[in-house]
Coordinates of C-alpha atoms and ligand atoms in Angstrom, one line a residue:
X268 CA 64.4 -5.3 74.1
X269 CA 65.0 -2.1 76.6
X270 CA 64.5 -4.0 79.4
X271 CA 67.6 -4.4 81.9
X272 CA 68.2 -6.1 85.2
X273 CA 70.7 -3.0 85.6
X274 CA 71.2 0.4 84.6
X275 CA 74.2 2.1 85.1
X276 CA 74.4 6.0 84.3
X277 CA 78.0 7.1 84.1
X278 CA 81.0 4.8 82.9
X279 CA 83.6 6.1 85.7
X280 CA 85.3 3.5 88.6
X281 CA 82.0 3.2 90.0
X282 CA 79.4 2.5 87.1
X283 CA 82.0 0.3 85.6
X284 CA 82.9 -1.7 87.9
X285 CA 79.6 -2.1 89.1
X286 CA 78.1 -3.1 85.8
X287 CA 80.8 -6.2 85.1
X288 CA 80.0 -7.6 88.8
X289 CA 76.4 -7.6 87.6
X290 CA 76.9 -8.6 83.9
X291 CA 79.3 -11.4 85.5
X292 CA 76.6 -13.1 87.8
X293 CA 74.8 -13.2 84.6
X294 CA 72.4 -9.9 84.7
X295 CA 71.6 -8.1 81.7
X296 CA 73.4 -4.7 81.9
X297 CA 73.4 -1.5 80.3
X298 CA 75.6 1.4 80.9
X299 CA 74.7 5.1 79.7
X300 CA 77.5 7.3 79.0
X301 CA 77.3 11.0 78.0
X302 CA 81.0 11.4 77.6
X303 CA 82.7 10.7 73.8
X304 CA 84.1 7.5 75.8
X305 CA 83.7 5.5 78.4
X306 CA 86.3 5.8 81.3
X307 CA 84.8 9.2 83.5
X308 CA 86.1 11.8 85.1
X309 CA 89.0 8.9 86.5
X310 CA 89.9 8.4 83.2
X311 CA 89.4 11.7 81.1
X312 CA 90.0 14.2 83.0
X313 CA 91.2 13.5 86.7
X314 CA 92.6 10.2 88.3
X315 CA 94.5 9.0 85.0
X316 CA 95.5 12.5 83.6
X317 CA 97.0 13.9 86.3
X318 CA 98.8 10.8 87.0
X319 CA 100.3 10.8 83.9
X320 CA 101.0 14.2 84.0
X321 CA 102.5 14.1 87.3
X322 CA 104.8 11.3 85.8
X323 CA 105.5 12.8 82.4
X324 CA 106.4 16.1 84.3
X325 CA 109.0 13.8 86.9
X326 CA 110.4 12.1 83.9
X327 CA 111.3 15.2 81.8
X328 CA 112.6 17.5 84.6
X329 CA 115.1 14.8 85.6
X330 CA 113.6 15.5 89.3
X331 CA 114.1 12.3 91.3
X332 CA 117.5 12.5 89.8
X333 CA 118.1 16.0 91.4
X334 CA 119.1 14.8 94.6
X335 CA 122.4 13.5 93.4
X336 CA 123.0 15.9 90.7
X337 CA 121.4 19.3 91.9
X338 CA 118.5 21.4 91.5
X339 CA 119.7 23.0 88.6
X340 CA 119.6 19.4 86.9
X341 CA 117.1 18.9 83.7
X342 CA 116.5 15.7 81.4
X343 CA 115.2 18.0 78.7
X344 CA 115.4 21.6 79.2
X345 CA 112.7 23.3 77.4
X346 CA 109.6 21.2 78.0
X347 CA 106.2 22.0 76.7
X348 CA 102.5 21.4 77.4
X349 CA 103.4 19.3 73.9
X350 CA 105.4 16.9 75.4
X351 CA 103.3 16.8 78.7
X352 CA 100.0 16.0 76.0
X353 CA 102.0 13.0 74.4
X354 CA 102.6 10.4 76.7
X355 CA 98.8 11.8 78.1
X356 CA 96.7 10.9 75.1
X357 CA 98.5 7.6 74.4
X358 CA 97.8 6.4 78.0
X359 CA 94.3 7.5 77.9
X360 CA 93.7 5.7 74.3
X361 CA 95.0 2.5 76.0
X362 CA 92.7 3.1 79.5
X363 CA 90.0 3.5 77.3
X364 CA 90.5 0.3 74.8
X365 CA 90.7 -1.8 78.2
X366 CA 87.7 -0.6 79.2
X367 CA 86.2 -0.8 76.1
X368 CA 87.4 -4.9 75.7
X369 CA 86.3 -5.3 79.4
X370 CA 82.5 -4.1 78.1
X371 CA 82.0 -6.5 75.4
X372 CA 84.3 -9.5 76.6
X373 CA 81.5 -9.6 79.5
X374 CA 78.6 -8.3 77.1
X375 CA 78.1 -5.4 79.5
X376 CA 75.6 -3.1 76.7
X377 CA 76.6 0.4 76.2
X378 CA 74.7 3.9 74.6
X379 CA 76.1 6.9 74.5
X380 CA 74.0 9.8 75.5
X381 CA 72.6 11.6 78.3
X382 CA 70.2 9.7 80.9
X383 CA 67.3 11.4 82.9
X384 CA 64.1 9.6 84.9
X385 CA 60.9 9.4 83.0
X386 CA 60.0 7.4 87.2
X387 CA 62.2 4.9 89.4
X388 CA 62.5 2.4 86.7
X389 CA 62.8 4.0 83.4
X390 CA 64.9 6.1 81.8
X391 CA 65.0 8.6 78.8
X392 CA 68.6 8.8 76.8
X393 CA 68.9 11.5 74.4
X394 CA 71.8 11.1 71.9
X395 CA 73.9 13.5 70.7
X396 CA 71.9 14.0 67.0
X397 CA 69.2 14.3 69.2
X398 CA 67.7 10.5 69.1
X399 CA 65.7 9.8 71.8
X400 CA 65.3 6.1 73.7
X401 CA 63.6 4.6 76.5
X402 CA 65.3 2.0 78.4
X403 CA 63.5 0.4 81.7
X404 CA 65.2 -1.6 84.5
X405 CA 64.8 -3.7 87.6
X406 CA 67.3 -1.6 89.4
X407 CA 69.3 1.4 88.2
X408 CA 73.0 2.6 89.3
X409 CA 73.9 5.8 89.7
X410 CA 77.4 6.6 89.0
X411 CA 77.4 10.0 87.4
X412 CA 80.2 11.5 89.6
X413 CA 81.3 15.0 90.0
X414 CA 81.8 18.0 87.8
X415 CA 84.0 21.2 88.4
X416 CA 82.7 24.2 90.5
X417 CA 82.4 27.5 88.8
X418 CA 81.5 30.2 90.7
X419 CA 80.2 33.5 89.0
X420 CA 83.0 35.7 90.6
X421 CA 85.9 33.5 88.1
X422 CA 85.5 34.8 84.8
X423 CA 86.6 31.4 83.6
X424 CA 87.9 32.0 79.5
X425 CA 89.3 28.2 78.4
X426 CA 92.7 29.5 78.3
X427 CA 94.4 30.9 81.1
X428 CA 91.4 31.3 83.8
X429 CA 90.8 27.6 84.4
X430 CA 89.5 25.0 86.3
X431 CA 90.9 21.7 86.6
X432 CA 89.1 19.4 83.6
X433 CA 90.4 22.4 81.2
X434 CA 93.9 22.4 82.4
X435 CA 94.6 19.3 80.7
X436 CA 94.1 21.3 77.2
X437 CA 96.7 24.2 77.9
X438 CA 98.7 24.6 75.2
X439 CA 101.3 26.7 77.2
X440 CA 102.9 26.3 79.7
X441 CA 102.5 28.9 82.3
X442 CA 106.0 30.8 83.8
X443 CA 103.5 31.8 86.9
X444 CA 100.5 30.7 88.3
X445 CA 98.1 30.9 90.7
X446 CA 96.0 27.7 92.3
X447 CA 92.7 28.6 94.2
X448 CA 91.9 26.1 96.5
X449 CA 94.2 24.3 98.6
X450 CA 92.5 20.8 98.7
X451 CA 94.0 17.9 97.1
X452 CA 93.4 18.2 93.3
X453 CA 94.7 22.1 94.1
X454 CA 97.7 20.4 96.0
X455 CA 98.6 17.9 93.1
X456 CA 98.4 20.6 90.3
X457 CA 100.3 23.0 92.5
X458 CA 103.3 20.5 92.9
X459 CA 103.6 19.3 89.5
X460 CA 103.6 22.5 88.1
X461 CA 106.3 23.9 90.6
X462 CA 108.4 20.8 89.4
X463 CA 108.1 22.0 86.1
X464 CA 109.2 25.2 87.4
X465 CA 106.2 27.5 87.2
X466 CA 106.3 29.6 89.8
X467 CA 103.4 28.8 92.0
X468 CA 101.1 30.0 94.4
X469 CA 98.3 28.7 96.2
X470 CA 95.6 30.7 98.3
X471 CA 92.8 29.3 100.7
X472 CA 90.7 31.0 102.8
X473 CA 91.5 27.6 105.6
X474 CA 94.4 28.5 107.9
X475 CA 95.1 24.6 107.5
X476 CA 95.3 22.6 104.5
X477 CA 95.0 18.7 103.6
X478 CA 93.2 18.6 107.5
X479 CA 92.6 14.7 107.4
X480 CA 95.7 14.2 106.4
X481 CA 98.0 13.7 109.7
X482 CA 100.0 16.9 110.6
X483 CA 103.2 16.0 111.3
X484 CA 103.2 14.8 107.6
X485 CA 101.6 18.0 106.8
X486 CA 104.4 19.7 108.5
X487 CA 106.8 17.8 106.6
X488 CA 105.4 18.3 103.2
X489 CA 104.4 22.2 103.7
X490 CA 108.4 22.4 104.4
X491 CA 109.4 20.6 100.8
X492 CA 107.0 22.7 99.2
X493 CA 107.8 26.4 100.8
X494 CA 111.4 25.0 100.2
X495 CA 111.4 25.2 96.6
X496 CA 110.0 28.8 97.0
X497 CA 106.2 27.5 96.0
X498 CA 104.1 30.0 98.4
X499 CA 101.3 29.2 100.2
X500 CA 99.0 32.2 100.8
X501 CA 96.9 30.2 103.5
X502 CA 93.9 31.8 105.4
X503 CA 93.4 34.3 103.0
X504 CA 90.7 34.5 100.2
X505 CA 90.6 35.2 96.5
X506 CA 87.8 38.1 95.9
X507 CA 88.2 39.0 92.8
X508 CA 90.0 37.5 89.3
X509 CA 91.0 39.4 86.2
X510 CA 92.0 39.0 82.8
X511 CA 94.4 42.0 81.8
X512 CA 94.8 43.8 78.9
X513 CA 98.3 42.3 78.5
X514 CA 96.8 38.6 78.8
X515 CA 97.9 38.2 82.4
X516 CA 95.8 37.6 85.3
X517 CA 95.6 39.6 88.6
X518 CA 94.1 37.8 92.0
X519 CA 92.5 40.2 94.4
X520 CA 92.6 39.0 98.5
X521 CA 90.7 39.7 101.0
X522 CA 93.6 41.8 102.3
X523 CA 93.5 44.2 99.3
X524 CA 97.0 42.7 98.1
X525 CA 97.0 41.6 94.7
X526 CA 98.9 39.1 92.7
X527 CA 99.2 38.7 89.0
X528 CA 100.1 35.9 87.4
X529 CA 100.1 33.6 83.5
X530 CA 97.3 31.2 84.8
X531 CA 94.6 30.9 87.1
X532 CA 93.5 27.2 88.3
X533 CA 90.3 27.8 90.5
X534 CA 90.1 24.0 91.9
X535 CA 88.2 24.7 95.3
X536 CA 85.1 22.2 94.9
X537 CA 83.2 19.8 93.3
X538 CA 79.7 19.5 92.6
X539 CA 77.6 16.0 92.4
X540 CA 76.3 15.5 88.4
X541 CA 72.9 15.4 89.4
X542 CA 71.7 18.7 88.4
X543 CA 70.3 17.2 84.8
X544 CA 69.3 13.5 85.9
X545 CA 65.5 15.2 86.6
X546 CA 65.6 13.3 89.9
X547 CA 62.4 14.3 91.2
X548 CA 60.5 12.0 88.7
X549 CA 62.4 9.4 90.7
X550 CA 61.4 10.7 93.9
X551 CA 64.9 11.4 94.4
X552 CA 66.6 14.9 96.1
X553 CA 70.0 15.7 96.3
X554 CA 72.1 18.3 98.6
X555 CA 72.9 21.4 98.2
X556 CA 76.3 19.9 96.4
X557 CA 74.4 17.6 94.6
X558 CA 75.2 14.4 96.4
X559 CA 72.9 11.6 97.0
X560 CA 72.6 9.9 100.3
X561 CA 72.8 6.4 100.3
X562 CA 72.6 3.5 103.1
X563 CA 76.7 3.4 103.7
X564 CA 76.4 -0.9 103.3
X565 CA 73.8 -1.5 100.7
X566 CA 74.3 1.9 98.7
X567 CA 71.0 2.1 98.4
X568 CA 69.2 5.4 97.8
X569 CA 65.8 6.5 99.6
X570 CA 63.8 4.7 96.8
X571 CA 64.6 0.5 96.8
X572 CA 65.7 0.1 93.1
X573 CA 67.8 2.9 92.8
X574 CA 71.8 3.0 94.0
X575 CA 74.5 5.4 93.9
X576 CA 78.2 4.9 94.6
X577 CA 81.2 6.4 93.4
X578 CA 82.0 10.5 93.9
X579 CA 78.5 11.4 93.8
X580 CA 77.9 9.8 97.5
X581 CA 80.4 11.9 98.8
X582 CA 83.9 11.1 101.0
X583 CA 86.5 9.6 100.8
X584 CA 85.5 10.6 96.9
X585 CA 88.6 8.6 95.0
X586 CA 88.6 6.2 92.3
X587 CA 89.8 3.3 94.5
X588 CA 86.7 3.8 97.2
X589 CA 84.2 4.1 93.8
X590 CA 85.5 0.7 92.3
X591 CA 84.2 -0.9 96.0
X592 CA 81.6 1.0 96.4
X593 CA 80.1 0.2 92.6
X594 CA 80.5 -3.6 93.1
X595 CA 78.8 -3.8 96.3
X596 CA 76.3 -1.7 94.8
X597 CA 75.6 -4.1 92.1
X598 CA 75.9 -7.2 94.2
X599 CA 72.8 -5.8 96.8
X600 CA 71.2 -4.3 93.6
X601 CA 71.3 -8.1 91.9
X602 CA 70.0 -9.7 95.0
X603 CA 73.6 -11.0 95.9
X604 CA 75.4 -10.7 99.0
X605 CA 78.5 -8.3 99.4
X606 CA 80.7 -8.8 101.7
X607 CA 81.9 -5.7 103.9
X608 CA 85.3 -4.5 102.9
X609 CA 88.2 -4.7 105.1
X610 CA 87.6 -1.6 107.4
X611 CA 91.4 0.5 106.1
X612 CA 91.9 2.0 102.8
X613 CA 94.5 4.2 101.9
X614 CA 94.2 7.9 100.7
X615 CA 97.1 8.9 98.3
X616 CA 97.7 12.2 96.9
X617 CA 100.2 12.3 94.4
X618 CA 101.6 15.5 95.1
X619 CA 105.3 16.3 94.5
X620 CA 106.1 14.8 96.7
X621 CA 103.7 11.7 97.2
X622 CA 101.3 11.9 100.7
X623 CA 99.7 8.4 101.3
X624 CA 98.4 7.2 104.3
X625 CA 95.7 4.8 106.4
X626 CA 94.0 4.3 109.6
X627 CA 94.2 6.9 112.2
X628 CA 96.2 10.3 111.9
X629 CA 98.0 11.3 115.8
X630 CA 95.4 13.6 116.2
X631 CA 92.8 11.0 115.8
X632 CA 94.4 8.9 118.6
X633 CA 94.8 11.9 120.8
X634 CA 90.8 12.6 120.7
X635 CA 89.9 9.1 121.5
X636 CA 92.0 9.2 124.3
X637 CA 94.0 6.3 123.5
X638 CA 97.9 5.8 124.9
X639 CA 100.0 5.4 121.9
X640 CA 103.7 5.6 120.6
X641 CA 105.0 6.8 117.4
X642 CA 108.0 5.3 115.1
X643 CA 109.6 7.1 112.4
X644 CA 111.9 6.7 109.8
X645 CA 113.8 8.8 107.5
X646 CA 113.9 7.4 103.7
X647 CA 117.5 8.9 104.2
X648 CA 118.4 6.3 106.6
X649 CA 117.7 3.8 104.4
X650 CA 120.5 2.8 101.5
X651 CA 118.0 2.5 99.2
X652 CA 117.3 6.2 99.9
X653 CA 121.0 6.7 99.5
X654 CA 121.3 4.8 96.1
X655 CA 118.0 7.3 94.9
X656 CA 119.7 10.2 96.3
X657 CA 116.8 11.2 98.6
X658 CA 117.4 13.9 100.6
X659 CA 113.7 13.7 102.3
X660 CA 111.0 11.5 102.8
X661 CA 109.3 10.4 106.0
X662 CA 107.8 7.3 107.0
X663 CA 105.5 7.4 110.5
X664 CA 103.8 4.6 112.6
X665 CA 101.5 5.1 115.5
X666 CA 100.9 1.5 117.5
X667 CA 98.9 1.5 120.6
X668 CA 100.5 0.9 123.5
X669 CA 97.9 -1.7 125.4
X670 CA 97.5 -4.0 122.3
X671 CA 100.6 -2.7 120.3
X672 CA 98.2 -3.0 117.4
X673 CA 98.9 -0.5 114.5
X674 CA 97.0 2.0 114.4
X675 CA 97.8 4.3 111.4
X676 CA 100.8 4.9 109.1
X677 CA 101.6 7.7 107.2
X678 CA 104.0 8.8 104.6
X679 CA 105.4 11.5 102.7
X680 CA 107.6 11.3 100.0
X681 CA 109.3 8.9 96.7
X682 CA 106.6 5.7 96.6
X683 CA 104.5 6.9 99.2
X684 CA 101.0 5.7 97.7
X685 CA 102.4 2.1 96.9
X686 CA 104.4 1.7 100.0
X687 CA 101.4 2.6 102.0
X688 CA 99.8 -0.8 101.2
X689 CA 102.6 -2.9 103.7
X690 CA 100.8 -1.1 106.5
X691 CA 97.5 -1.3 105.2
X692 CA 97.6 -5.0 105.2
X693 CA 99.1 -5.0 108.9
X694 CA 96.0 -2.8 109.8
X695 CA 93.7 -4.6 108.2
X696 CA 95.1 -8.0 109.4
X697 CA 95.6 -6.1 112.6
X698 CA 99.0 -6.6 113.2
X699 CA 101.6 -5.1 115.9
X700 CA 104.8 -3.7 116.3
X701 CA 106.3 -6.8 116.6
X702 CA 105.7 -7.3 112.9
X703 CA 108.0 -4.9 111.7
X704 CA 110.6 -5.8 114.3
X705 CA 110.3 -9.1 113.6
X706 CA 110.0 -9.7 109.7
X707 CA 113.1 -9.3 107.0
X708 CA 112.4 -6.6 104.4
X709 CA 114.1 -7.1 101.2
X710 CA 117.3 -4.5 101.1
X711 CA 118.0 -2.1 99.9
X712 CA 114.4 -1.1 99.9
X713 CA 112.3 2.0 100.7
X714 CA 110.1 -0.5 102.6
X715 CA 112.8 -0.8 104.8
X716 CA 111.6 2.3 106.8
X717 CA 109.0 0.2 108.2
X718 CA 111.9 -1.8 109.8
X719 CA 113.0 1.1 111.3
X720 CA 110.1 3.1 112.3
X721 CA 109.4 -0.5 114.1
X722 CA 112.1 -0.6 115.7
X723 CA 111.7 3.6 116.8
X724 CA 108.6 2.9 118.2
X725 CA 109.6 -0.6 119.8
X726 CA 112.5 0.4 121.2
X727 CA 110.5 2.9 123.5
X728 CA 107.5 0.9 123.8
X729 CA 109.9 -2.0 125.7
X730 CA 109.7 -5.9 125.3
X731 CA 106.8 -8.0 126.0
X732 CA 105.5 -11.4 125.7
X733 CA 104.8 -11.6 121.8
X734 CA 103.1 -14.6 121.7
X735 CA 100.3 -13.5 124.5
X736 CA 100.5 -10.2 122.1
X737 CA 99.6 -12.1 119.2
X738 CA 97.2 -14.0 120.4
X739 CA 95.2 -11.5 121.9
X740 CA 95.0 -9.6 118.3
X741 CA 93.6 -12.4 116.9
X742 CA 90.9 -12.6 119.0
Ligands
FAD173 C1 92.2 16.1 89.0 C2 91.7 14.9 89.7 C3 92.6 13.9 90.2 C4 92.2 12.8 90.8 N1 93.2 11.9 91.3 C5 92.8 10.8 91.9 C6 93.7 9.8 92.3 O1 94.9 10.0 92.2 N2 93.3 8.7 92.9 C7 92.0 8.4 93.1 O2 91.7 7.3 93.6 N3 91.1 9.3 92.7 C8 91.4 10.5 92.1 N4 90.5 11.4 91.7 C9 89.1 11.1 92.0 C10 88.5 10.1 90.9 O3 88.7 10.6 89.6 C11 87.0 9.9 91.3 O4 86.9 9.5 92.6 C12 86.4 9.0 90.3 O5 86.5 9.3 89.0 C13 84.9 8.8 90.7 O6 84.3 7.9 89.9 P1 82.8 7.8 89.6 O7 82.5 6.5 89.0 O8 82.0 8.2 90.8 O9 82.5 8.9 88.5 P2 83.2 9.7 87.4 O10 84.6 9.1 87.1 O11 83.1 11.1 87.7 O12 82.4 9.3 86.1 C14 81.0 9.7 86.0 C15 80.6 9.6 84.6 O13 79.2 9.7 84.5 C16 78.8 10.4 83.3 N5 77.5 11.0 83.5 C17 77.2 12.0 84.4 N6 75.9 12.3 84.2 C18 75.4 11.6 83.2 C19 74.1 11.5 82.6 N7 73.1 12.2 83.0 N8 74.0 10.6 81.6 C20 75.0 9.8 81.2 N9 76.3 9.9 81.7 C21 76.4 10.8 82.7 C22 80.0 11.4 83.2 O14 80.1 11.8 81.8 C23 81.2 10.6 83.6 O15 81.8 10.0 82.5 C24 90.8 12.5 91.0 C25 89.9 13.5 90.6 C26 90.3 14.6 89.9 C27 89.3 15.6 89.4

């Protein structure tokens, strides 16, 4: 009765989507979760949370308004973590019952509790009133994700010395605040709250921050940010955090200056969930951040049945790339052939304001040495960017200039992660210039920069014979 074609441990993008593949070509599945419910870190306490946050936090501020009607302009004045938890709790409710539906509509088994290796094809489960089970399996998935890392030196207190899964249970809202880590769930934290105007600062010991992301973008962004007085404290290291006797927090640098603030968020890091799988009974080992490696097609670990997609294999480490990686998992795992994926997809931060981008940054050109030229476009010279009362947002194209093949676009600002997708497919389908130049976009639209980033960049990339273009692409 415990037996199983597949195991998945963890109930995130990746062990859920990898267990309906397999359930759907007819596999018997179970899924372990040791979470109340199923959904993961996507769902509880990252991806879906902070979305909904970021949204909740837009909505009530009145700040895509602002543009039109002024800084000082609010759709409710005093907001509170109340509010913010609302609208989070009944979108999570709903993630979770469509998850749930998806389990049992496709007979996908589920038990909640915490899985660990007994060897490579069985597993122990231990339930929360202690209950123990066995459960074996042809192959197993692991999915288990990431988990928040807390070093010693952050006298972490559930309140206002916090890392990120705990921020979502604040039940004030800070008037100052200080973000350690300057990566991107630092980033999206940092902007959200600095739209509900806490004043913010974020430290790094990096000179740089968001380094994949491409800098001119960067550039762009860091001006938004420093523009609504948010500081960025790059290149400089927190060494010491304190709680003070009046409840506030002091940061210590590396440069002796200290800064006190309402709230700490130390979000500088993630660690791999493997630390209680007892992976060494599997003949398993994982790095020093407890990530598996895996064989980047087959996700395959070092032992044959066992698999591991999702955050726990490391970069690009989003809930988008887990989904993929959890299906193709289950496909090789089943015996059934996965295609490769198309070779773009897009990273998004949603940051205030959204970054989204795919394919190669500029300096990602520049190393490999190929000639390119760059279009961009302003959302403000678009009327739809009129009619939404943008005063930024940048759209930028880099095409090559011996195939005039795309070669990466990159946005910052309103829509960014959905409008991303037009140039993903023109990658993907490896399209030119010529396509942007060429095609009608509805109007008014923000998708209408691509028209005229197309046309910046064709205009000084000169005419050419599209068909013999076209047809070379192809090939
Ligand atoms: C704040 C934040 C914001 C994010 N925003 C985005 C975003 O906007 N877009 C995006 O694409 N990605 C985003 N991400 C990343 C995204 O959440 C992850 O990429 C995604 O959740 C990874 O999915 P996963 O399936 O690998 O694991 P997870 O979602 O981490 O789920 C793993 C599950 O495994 C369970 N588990 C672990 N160990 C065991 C065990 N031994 N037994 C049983 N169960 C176990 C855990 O309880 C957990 O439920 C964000 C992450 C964070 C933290």
């Amino acid at each position: 009765m415990n037996q199983y074609d597949l195991v998945v441990v963890g109930s995130g993008p990746a062990g859920r989507r990898g267990a309906i593949q397999a359930a759907k070509l007819g596999k018997k599945v179970l899924v372990i979760e040791q979470g109340k419910r199923v959904g993961g870190v996507s769902v509880h306490t990252g991806t879906i949370p902070s979305k909904t946050l970021r949204e909740t936090a837009l909505n009530l501020t009145g700040w895509r308004e602002r543009g039109f009607y002024g800084r000082a302009y609010r759709v409710k004045q005093e907001i509170s973590a109340d509010d913010l938890r609302r609208r989070l709790l009944i979108t999570l409710d709903h993630e979770v019952e469509v998850l749930e539906h998806q389990f049992s509509r496709n007979r996908v088994h589920n038990i909640r509790g915490k899985a660990s290796f007994i060897d490579p094809q069985r597993l122990e489960i231990i339930k929360d009133d202690g209950e123990r089970i066995e459960v074996t399996a042809t192959s197993i998935l692991l999915a288990v994700g990431t988990k928040p890392f807390r070093p010693d030196y952050i006298p972490f207190d559930h309140k206002s010395i916090l890392d990120s899964d705990e921020l979502l249970e604040i039940t004030d809202l800070p008037r100052s605040m200080v973000v350690i880590g300057a990566g991107v769930i630092g980033i999206e934290y940092a902007t959200i709250f600095s739209a509900l105007d806490t004043a913010v600062t974020v430290i790094d010991p990096k000179a740089t921050m968001l380094d994949f992301i491409d800098r001119e973008i960067v550039e762009d962004f860091t001006y938004q940010l420093r523009d609504r007085n948010m500081k960025l404290m790059l290149g400089q290291k927190a060494t010491k955090v304190e709680k003070l006797p009046d409840g506030k927090c002091s940061v210590t640098l590396d440069n002796g200056r200290i800064i006190h603030c309402e709230m700490v968020l130390f979000a500088a890091g993630r660690l791999g969930a493997t630390d209680t799988l007892n992976l060494s009974a599997a003949g398993l080992e994982a790095d020093s951040r407890g990530r598996l490696s895996v064989n980047p097609e087959t996700f395959q670990t070092t032992v044959p049945n066992i698999y591991a997609a999702g955050d726990v294999v490391g970069f690009p480490s989003l809930a988008s790339t887990s989904m993929e990686q959890g299906r193709i998992a289950a496909r090789v795992a089943v015996g059934v052939i996965a295609k490769e994926p198309p070779k773009y997809f897009p990273y998004g931060i949603y940051a205030v304001p959204e970054i989204s981008t795919c394919g190669l940054t500029e300096e990602e050109v520049k190393e490999r040495g190929i000639p390119y030229e760059c279009g961009i476009a302003r959302f403000r010279e678009t009327s739809r960017g009129h009619i939404m009362g943008l005063d930024a947002g940048l759209l930028k194209m880099i095409f090559s200039l011996k195939t005039r093949r795309l070669l990466g676009v990159h946005i910052v600002g309103e829509g960014a992660t959905e409008l991303v997708h037009i140039g993903q497919a023109v990658l993907n389908l490896k399209g030119t210039v010529e396509y942007f130049v060429e095609n009608t976009f509805n109007y008014p639209t923000l998708a209408e920069a691509y028209k005229i980033a197309g046309l910046d960049a064709g205009n000084r990339m000169g005419e050419v014979n599209v068909e013999k273009i076209e047809k070379k692409a192809a090939q």
